[in-house]
């Protein structure tokens, strides 16, 4: 009888071990933006730490309808949790809400702070984008910006627009924003054309790290004197700051945007739906000449 009980216990233990938690990250990257591999790294590290399986899905087309279909497909596979960026609540909301209503816990990241509740997500991990833009604008104004231009690589993405709006609100100017596309060559060409068309522009805000790098090349090509400020980190952006070609970048700590949701979903699923009492703001913070070297080794890895 004892042998039977031991055998039954062993089978039960094996069955429990065979069911690992599985979490799916779905983001609006097209696979060209250096920002998102750091988010994915954070999520994978967290999944390894809690012993969960992990998948990262994105639509190379960048089309919101394609992203919504990925959410629907992931929902059908019944993961233990979804982590979703939310750049367009109208396009993605129905798919996210359907996942939540089916019993899958959802946490939104990066984009979507204002809309996470209406789509059924538990909470949001990310940066308050308008406030981050305001902080960048306040600093640019203090550092002498007079006539500015915002370079937006994702015109469809509401939080990117909010960065620009906050920036211009802080410096006391009407919004002046152009769509530079997500293609580095186009970013450089369109930035150079804008500077040549209006020589009075003396400040640029680049709302993505690759945009910052391409804009710096355009500034050098045109020979303009421009206050360049940026969002997010790459080794290239750190070099621009160290060389004095960019004043600062706003760091939203995207590694945390991957790491924290996996960890929180694991705690939610294994500890009677325990969650923090509020959203987690991962930024904003500044990286400039005073601390660039300290974070240089982490740029593109965990920062």
mmCIF file of C-alpha atoms in Angstrom:
data_model
loop_
_atom_site.group_PDB
_atom_site.id
_atom_site.type_symbol
_atom_site.label_atom_id
_atom_site.label_comp_id
_atom_site.label_asym_id
_atom_site.label_seq_id
_atom_site.Cartn_x
_atom_site.Cartn_y
_atom_site.Cartn_z
ATOM 1 C CA UNK A 1 0.000 0.000 0.000
ATOM 2 C CA UNK A 2 2.869 2.338 0.914
ATOM 3 C CA UNK A 3 4.461 1.728 -2.515
ATOM 4 C CA UNK A 4 1.188 2.645 -4.236
ATOM 5 C CA UNK A 5 0.973 5.889 -2.272
ATOM 6 C CA UNK A 6 4.579 6.760 -3.059
ATOM 7 C CA UNK A 7 4.004 6.069 -6.740
ATOM 8 C CA UNK A 8 0.867 8.213 -6.757
ATOM 9 C CA UNK A 9 2.753 11.033 -5.037
ATOM 10 C CA UNK A 10 5.548 10.834 -7.602
ATOM 11 C CA UNK A 11 3.096 10.976 -10.503
ATOM 12 C CA UNK A 12 1.388 14.011 -8.976
ATOM 13 C CA UNK A 13 4.730 15.769 -8.522
ATOM 14 C CA UNK A 14 5.736 15.054 -12.117
ATOM 15 C CA UNK A 15 2.415 16.387 -13.408
ATOM 16 C CA UNK A 16 2.826 19.593 -11.400
ATOM 17 C CA UNK A 17 6.372 20.025 -12.671
ATOM 18 C CA UNK A 18 5.225 19.484 -16.237
ATOM 19 C CA UNK A 19 2.912 22.520 -16.033
ATOM 20 C CA UNK A 20 5.229 25.523 -16.068
ATOM 21 C CA UNK A 21 3.733 28.982 -16.107
ATOM 22 C CA UNK A 22 3.829 30.630 -19.536
ATOM 23 C CA UNK A 23 3.808 34.350 -20.206
ATOM 24 C CA UNK A 24 3.535 36.126 -23.553
ATOM 25 C CA UNK A 25 4.861 39.603 -24.322
ATOM 26 C CA UNK A 26 3.302 41.367 -27.335
ATOM 27 C CA UNK A 27 4.747 44.700 -28.400
ATOM 28 C CA UNK A 28 4.340 47.199 -31.205
ATOM 29 C CA UNK A 29 7.944 47.035 -32.385
ATOM 30 C CA UNK A 30 8.661 46.367 -36.061
ATOM 31 C CA UNK A 31 11.893 44.652 -35.060
ATOM 32 C CA UNK A 32 14.071 47.653 -36.025
ATOM 33 C CA UNK A 33 13.909 49.728 -32.841
ATOM 34 C CA UNK A 34 16.831 49.012 -30.429
ATOM 35 C CA UNK A 35 14.584 49.857 -27.480
ATOM 36 C CA UNK A 36 12.594 46.617 -27.451
ATOM 37 C CA UNK A 37 15.346 43.975 -27.176
ATOM 38 C CA UNK A 38 16.096 45.420 -23.727
ATOM 39 C CA UNK A 39 12.430 45.012 -22.729
ATOM 40 C CA UNK A 40 12.527 41.433 -23.997
ATOM 41 C CA UNK A 41 15.744 40.749 -22.093
ATOM 42 C CA UNK A 42 14.100 41.923 -18.877
ATOM 43 C CA UNK A 43 11.077 39.698 -19.433
ATOM 44 C CA UNK A 44 13.214 36.659 -20.279
ATOM 45 C CA UNK A 45 15.389 37.191 -17.210
ATOM 46 C CA UNK A 46 12.291 37.371 -15.014
ATOM 47 C CA UNK A 47 10.802 34.258 -16.627
ATOM 48 C CA UNK A 48 14.028 32.369 -15.952
ATOM 49 C CA UNK A 49 14.015 33.579 -12.356
ATOM 50 C CA UNK A 50 10.497 32.272 -11.697
ATOM 51 C CA UNK A 51 10.848 29.134 -13.832
ATOM 52 C CA UNK A 52 8.294 30.179 -16.451
ATOM 53 C CA UNK A 53 8.143 29.744 -20.202
ATOM 54 C CA UNK A 54 8.189 32.955 -22.234
ATOM 55 C CA UNK A 55 7.380 34.155 -25.751
ATOM 56 C CA UNK A 56 7.796 37.577 -27.355
ATOM 57 C CA UNK A 57 5.553 38.357 -30.324
ATOM 58 C CA UNK A 58 5.452 41.404 -32.583
ATOM 59 C CA UNK A 59 4.156 42.284 -36.028
ATOM 60 C CA UNK A 60 7.013 43.275 -38.380
ATOM 61 C CA UNK A 61 4.475 45.281 -40.395
ATOM 62 C CA UNK A 62 3.903 47.608 -37.452
ATOM 63 C CA UNK A 63 0.201 47.465 -38.313
ATOM 64 C CA UNK A 64 -2.159 47.649 -35.341
ATOM 65 C CA UNK A 65 -4.577 45.178 -36.925
ATOM 66 C CA UNK A 66 -1.755 42.655 -37.182
ATOM 67 C CA UNK A 67 -0.830 43.271 -33.561
ATOM 68 C CA UNK A 68 -4.457 42.766 -32.503
ATOM 69 C CA UNK A 69 -4.459 39.419 -34.308
ATOM 70 C CA UNK A 70 -1.324 38.391 -32.386
ATOM 71 C CA UNK A 71 -3.124 39.202 -29.134
ATOM 72 C CA UNK A 72 -6.097 37.104 -30.237
ATOM 73 C CA UNK A 73 -3.838 34.198 -31.193
ATOM 74 C CA UNK A 74 -1.965 34.387 -27.887
ATOM 75 C CA UNK A 75 -5.274 34.471 -26.010
ATOM 76 C CA UNK A 76 -6.410 31.300 -27.775
ATOM 77 C CA UNK A 77 -3.279 29.520 -26.497
ATOM 78 C CA UNK A 78 -4.370 30.276 -22.900
ATOM 79 C CA UNK A 79 -1.135 31.557 -21.350
ATOM 80 C CA UNK A 80 -0.903 32.314 -17.623
ATOM 81 C CA UNK A 81 -0.588 36.004 -18.411
ATOM 82 C CA UNK A 82 -0.219 38.573 -21.184
ATOM 83 C CA UNK A 83 2.048 41.629 -21.212
ATOM 84 C CA UNK A 84 1.012 44.087 -23.923
ATOM 85 C CA UNK A 85 2.140 47.520 -25.058
ATOM 86 C CA UNK A 86 -0.842 49.737 -25.832
ATOM 87 C CA UNK A 87 -0.022 52.481 -28.355
ATOM 88 C CA UNK A 88 -3.534 52.524 -29.825
ATOM 89 C CA UNK A 89 -6.344 51.682 -27.410
ATOM 90 C CA UNK A 90 -9.053 51.861 -30.075
ATOM 91 C CA UNK A 91 -7.324 49.313 -32.311
ATOM 92 C CA UNK A 92 -5.999 46.961 -29.620
ATOM 93 C CA UNK A 93 -8.544 47.404 -26.833
ATOM 94 C CA UNK A 94 -11.130 44.830 -27.973
ATOM 95 C CA UNK A 95 -8.513 42.073 -28.278
ATOM 96 C CA UNK A 96 -6.980 42.876 -24.886
ATOM 97 C CA UNK A 97 -10.376 43.084 -23.214
ATOM 98 C CA UNK A 98 -11.363 39.720 -24.683
ATOM 99 C CA UNK A 99 -8.216 38.194 -23.190
ATOM 100 C CA UNK A 100 -8.996 39.658 -19.784
ATOM 101 C CA UNK A 101 -12.616 38.556 -19.909
ATOM 102 C CA UNK A 102 -11.500 35.008 -20.744
ATOM 103 C CA UNK A 103 -9.671 34.913 -17.425
ATOM 104 C CA UNK A 104 -6.137 35.744 -18.576
ATOM 105 C CA UNK A 105 -4.459 38.391 -16.384
ATOM 106 C CA UNK A 106 -3.075 41.263 -18.466
ATOM 107 C CA UNK A 107 -0.535 43.953 -17.632
ATOM 108 C CA UNK A 108 0.089 46.783 -20.080
ATOM 109 C CA UNK A 109 3.543 48.296 -20.472
ATOM 110 C CA UNK A 110 5.249 51.270 -22.064
ATOM 111 C CA UNK A 111 2.249 52.832 -23.837
ATOM 112 C CA UNK A 112 -1.306 52.982 -22.546
ATOM 113 C CA UNK A 113 -1.188 54.443 -19.049
ATOM 114 C CA UNK A 114 -4.432 56.388 -19.611
ATOM 115 C CA UNK A 115 -6.297 53.424 -21.104
ATOM 116 C CA UNK A 116 -5.140 50.278 -19.267
ATOM 117 C CA UNK A 117 -8.254 50.061 -17.075
ATOM 118 C CA UNK A 118 -10.747 50.440 -19.900
ATOM 119 C CA UNK A 119 -9.189 47.501 -21.772
ATOM 120 C CA UNK A 120 -9.329 45.267 -18.685
ATOM 121 C CA UNK A 121 -5.663 45.236 -17.692
ATOM 122 C CA UNK A 122 -4.688 44.809 -14.045
ATOM 123 C CA UNK A 123 -2.096 47.570 -14.005
ATOM 124 C CA UNK A 124 0.467 49.457 -16.072
ATOM 125 C CA UNK A 125 4.259 49.514 -15.926
ATOM 126 C CA UNK A 126 5.817 52.418 -17.775
ATOM 127 C CA UNK A 127 6.638 56.086 -17.941
ATOM 128 C CA UNK A 128 4.035 58.887 -17.733
ATOM 129 C CA UNK A 129 4.856 60.197 -21.188
ATOM 130 C CA UNK A 130 3.452 63.721 -21.051
ATOM 131 C CA UNK A 131 5.217 64.362 -17.745
ATOM 132 C CA UNK A 132 8.441 62.990 -19.237
ATOM 133 C CA UNK A 133 8.063 65.353 -22.188
ATOM 134 C CA UNK A 134 7.471 68.243 -19.818
ATOM 135 C CA UNK A 135 10.625 67.398 -17.876
ATOM 136 C CA UNK A 136 12.622 67.316 -21.113
ATOM 137 C CA UNK A 137 11.110 70.626 -22.207
ATOM 138 C CA UNK A 138 11.771 72.365 -18.895
ATOM 139 C CA UNK A 139 15.400 71.389 -19.111
ATOM 140 C CA UNK A 140 15.711 72.389 -22.768
ATOM 141 C CA UNK A 141 14.267 75.819 -21.974
ATOM 142 C CA UNK A 142 16.724 76.277 -19.116
ATOM 143 C CA UNK A 143 19.555 75.301 -21.455
ATOM 144 C CA UNK A 144 18.610 77.931 -24.032
ATOM 145 C CA UNK A 145 16.174 76.322 -26.491
ATOM 146 C CA UNK A 146 14.256 78.993 -28.414
ATOM 147 C CA UNK A 147 12.624 77.435 -31.479
ATOM 148 C CA UNK A 148 12.165 73.682 -31.308
ATOM 149 C CA UNK A 149 11.113 70.739 -33.459
ATOM 150 C CA UNK A 150 10.002 67.295 -32.293
ATOM 151 C CA UNK A 151 11.006 64.261 -34.369
ATOM 152 C CA UNK A 152 8.397 61.497 -34.079
ATOM 153 C CA UNK A 153 9.090 58.087 -35.631
ATOM 154 C CA UNK A 154 5.680 56.629 -34.679
ATOM 155 C CA UNK A 155 3.035 59.212 -35.513
ATOM 156 C CA UNK A 156 0.289 56.626 -34.797
ATOM 157 C CA UNK A 157 1.566 56.128 -31.248
ATOM 158 C CA UNK A 158 -0.289 58.428 -28.853
ATOM 159 C CA UNK A 159 2.417 58.349 -26.130
ATOM 160 C CA UNK A 160 5.036 59.518 -28.634
ATOM 161 C CA UNK A 161 2.814 62.487 -29.448
ATOM 162 C CA UNK A 162 2.378 63.113 -25.713
ATOM 163 C CA UNK A 163 6.150 63.366 -25.312
ATOM 164 C CA UNK A 164 6.210 66.075 -27.959
ATOM 165 C CA UNK A 165 3.180 67.865 -26.528
ATOM 166 C CA UNK A 166 4.620 67.895 -23.009
ATOM 167 C CA UNK A 167 7.946 69.195 -24.302
ATOM 168 C CA UNK A 168 6.363 72.129 -26.119
ATOM 169 C CA UNK A 169 4.009 72.898 -23.257
ATOM 170 C CA UNK A 170 7.018 73.231 -20.956
ATOM 171 C CA UNK A 171 8.988 75.510 -23.265
ATOM 172 C CA UNK A 172 5.891 77.601 -23.981
ATOM 173 C CA UNK A 173 5.580 77.074 -27.735
ATOM 174 C CA UNK A 174 2.904 75.571 -29.981
ATOM 175 C CA UNK A 175 3.479 71.968 -31.004
ATOM 176 C CA UNK A 176 5.928 71.655 -33.899
ATOM 177 C CA UNK A 177 6.264 67.973 -34.770
ATOM 178 C CA UNK A 178 7.116 66.025 -37.919
ATOM 179 C CA UNK A 179 6.786 62.346 -38.800
ATOM 180 C CA UNK A 180 10.300 61.114 -39.576
ATOM 181 C CA UNK A 181 9.288 57.422 -40.070
ATOM 182 C CA UNK A 182 11.048 54.449 -38.456
ATOM 183 C CA UNK A 183 13.681 54.172 -41.184
ATOM 184 C CA UNK A 184 17.057 55.576 -40.143
ATOM 185 C CA UNK A 185 17.869 56.915 -43.602
ATOM 186 C CA UNK A 186 14.517 58.696 -43.801
ATOM 187 C CA UNK A 187 14.928 60.103 -40.284
ATOM 188 C CA UNK A 188 18.234 61.680 -41.267
ATOM 189 C CA UNK A 189 16.898 63.010 -44.575
ATOM 190 C CA UNK A 190 13.718 64.505 -43.116
ATOM 191 C CA UNK A 191 15.542 66.063 -40.167
ATOM 192 C CA UNK A 192 18.136 67.660 -42.435
ATOM 193 C CA UNK A 193 15.397 68.982 -44.716
ATOM 194 C CA UNK A 194 13.542 70.527 -41.772
ATOM 195 C CA UNK A 195 16.674 72.251 -40.483
ATOM 196 C CA UNK A 196 17.493 73.610 -43.920
ATOM 197 C CA UNK A 197 13.915 74.818 -44.432
ATOM 198 C CA UNK A 198 13.929 76.731 -41.130
ATOM 199 C CA UNK A 199 17.388 77.859 -39.963
ATOM 200 C CA UNK A 200 15.832 79.384 -36.816
ATOM 201 C CA UNK A 201 15.279 75.925 -35.339
ATOM 202 C CA UNK A 202 17.825 75.621 -32.542
ATOM 203 C CA UNK A 203 16.437 72.657 -30.570
ATOM 204 C CA UNK A 204 15.430 69.115 -31.492
ATOM 205 C CA UNK A 205 13.654 66.498 -29.407
ATOM 206 C CA UNK A 206 14.103 62.949 -30.722
ATOM 207 C CA UNK A 207 11.531 60.634 -29.139
ATOM 208 C CA UNK A 208 13.501 57.428 -29.836
ATOM 209 C CA UNK A 209 17.186 56.472 -29.527
ATOM 210 C CA UNK A 210 17.696 55.599 -33.196
ATOM 211 C CA UNK A 211 15.962 58.877 -34.045
ATOM 212 C CA UNK A 212 18.473 60.652 -31.824
ATOM 213 C CA UNK A 213 21.442 59.053 -33.567
ATOM 214 C CA UNK A 214 20.107 59.817 -37.045
ATOM 215 C CA UNK A 215 19.200 63.378 -36.033
ATOM 216 C CA UNK A 216 22.722 63.968 -34.738
ATOM 217 C CA UNK A 217 24.072 62.888 -38.137
ATOM 218 C CA UNK A 218 21.651 65.290 -39.853
ATOM 219 C CA UNK A 219 22.718 68.169 -37.604
ATOM 220 C CA UNK A 220 26.367 67.510 -38.424
ATOM 221 C CA UNK A 221 25.605 67.205 -42.139
ATOM 222 C CA UNK A 222 23.731 70.523 -42.220
ATOM 223 C CA UNK A 223 26.270 72.244 -39.980
ATOM 224 C CA UNK A 224 23.613 73.578 -37.607
ATOM 225 C CA UNK A 225 24.008 74.640 -33.973
ATOM 226 C CA UNK A 226 21.217 72.685 -32.268
ATOM 227 C CA UNK A 227 20.312 71.630 -28.719
ATOM 228 C CA UNK A 228 19.545 67.920 -29.184
ATOM 229 C CA UNK A 229 17.696 66.009 -26.475
ATOM 230 C CA UNK A 230 16.508 62.440 -26.735
ATOM 231 C CA UNK A 231 14.490 59.612 -25.269
ATOM 232 C CA UNK A 232 15.906 56.248 -24.230
ATOM 233 C CA UNK A 233 19.334 54.687 -24.311
ATOM 234 C CA UNK A 234 21.648 52.927 -26.724
ATOM 235 C CA UNK A 235 25.453 52.825 -26.825
ATOM 236 C CA UNK A 236 25.217 55.315 -29.699
ATOM 237 C CA UNK A 237 23.190 57.783 -27.631
ATOM 238 C CA UNK A 238 25.668 57.492 -24.759
ATOM 239 C CA UNK A 239 28.485 58.316 -27.185
ATOM 240 C CA UNK A 240 26.603 61.372 -28.435
ATOM 241 C CA UNK A 241 26.260 62.626 -24.864
ATOM 242 C CA UNK A 242 29.933 61.994 -24.086
ATOM 243 C CA UNK A 243 30.931 63.809 -27.294
ATOM 244 C CA UNK A 244 28.703 66.765 -26.430
ATOM 245 C CA UNK A 245 26.504 66.267 -29.498
ATOM 246 C CA UNK A 246 23.406 65.471 -27.397
ATOM 247 C CA UNK A 247 22.571 67.296 -24.174
ATOM 248 C CA UNK A 248 20.739 64.468 -22.421
ATOM 249 C CA UNK A 249 18.371 61.568 -22.874
ATOM 250 C CA UNK A 250 15.261 60.658 -20.878
ATOM 251 C CA UNK A 251 15.672 57.152 -19.480
ATOM 252 C CA UNK A 252 12.476 55.163 -18.852
ATOM 253 C CA UNK A 253 14.333 52.022 -17.734
ATOM 254 C CA UNK A 254 12.754 49.702 -20.270
ATOM 255 C CA UNK A 255 14.385 46.632 -18.726
ATOM 256 C CA UNK A 256 11.966 47.078 -15.822
ATOM 257 C CA UNK A 257 9.065 47.236 -18.287
ATOM 258 C CA UNK A 258 9.862 43.636 -19.200
ATOM 259 C CA UNK A 259 11.073 42.322 -15.870
ATOM 260 C CA UNK A 260 8.424 43.671 -13.521
ATOM 261 C CA UNK A 261 5.267 42.420 -15.331
ATOM 262 C CA UNK A 262 6.495 38.807 -15.510
ATOM 263 C CA UNK A 263 7.421 38.926 -11.835
ATOM 264 C CA UNK A 264 4.107 40.528 -10.891
ATOM 265 C CA UNK A 265 2.054 38.054 -12.912
ATOM 266 C CA UNK A 266 3.911 35.185 -11.257
ATOM 267 C CA UNK A 267 3.101 36.608 -7.817
ATOM 268 C CA UNK A 268 -0.505 37.243 -8.902
ATOM 269 C CA UNK A 269 -0.944 33.649 -10.058
ATOM 270 C CA UNK A 270 0.764 32.010 -7.080
ATOM 271 C CA UNK A 271 -0.213 34.264 -4.167
ATOM 272 C CA UNK A 272 -3.998 34.759 -4.239
ATOM 273 C CA UNK A 273 -3.896 37.545 -6.866
ATOM 274 C CA UNK A 274 -1.476 39.771 -4.951
ATOM 275 C CA UNK A 275 -0.506 43.005 -6.747
ATOM 276 C CA UNK A 276 1.007 46.391 -5.835
ATOM 277 C CA UNK A 277 -1.489 49.053 -4.828
ATOM 278 C CA UNK A 278 -0.747 51.241 -7.849
ATOM 279 C CA UNK A 279 0.933 51.342 -11.242
ATOM 280 C CA UNK A 280 4.716 51.308 -11.491
ATOM 281 C CA UNK A 281 6.314 54.377 -13.131
ATOM 282 C CA UNK A 282 9.615 53.184 -14.598
ATOM 283 C CA UNK A 283 10.700 56.741 -15.494
ATOM 284 C CA UNK A 284 11.518 59.466 -16.276
ATOM 285 C CA UNK A 285 15.142 59.969 -15.328
ATOM 286 C CA UNK A 286 17.941 61.853 -17.046
ATOM 287 C CA UNK A 287 21.237 60.595 -18.396
ATOM 288 C CA UNK A 288 23.666 63.394 -19.260
ATOM 289 C CA UNK A 289 27.379 64.130 -19.130
ATOM 290 C CA UNK A 290 27.367 63.799 -15.347
ATOM 291 C CA UNK A 291 26.348 60.127 -15.285
ATOM 292 C CA UNK A 292 26.774 58.833 -18.849
ATOM 293 C CA UNK A 293 29.886 56.816 -18.041
ATOM 294 C CA UNK A 294 28.192 55.144 -15.080
ATOM 295 C CA UNK A 295 25.443 53.696 -17.277
ATOM 296 C CA UNK A 296 27.507 53.187 -20.438
ATOM 297 C CA UNK A 297 28.193 49.514 -19.785
ATOM 298 C CA UNK A 298 24.455 48.912 -19.345
ATOM 299 C CA UNK A 299 23.197 50.804 -22.413
ATOM 300 C CA UNK A 300 21.425 48.408 -24.750
ATOM 301 C CA UNK A 301 21.543 45.708 -22.070
ATOM 302 C CA UNK A 302 19.523 46.725 -19.017
ATOM 303 C CA UNK A 303 19.223 50.490 -19.601
#
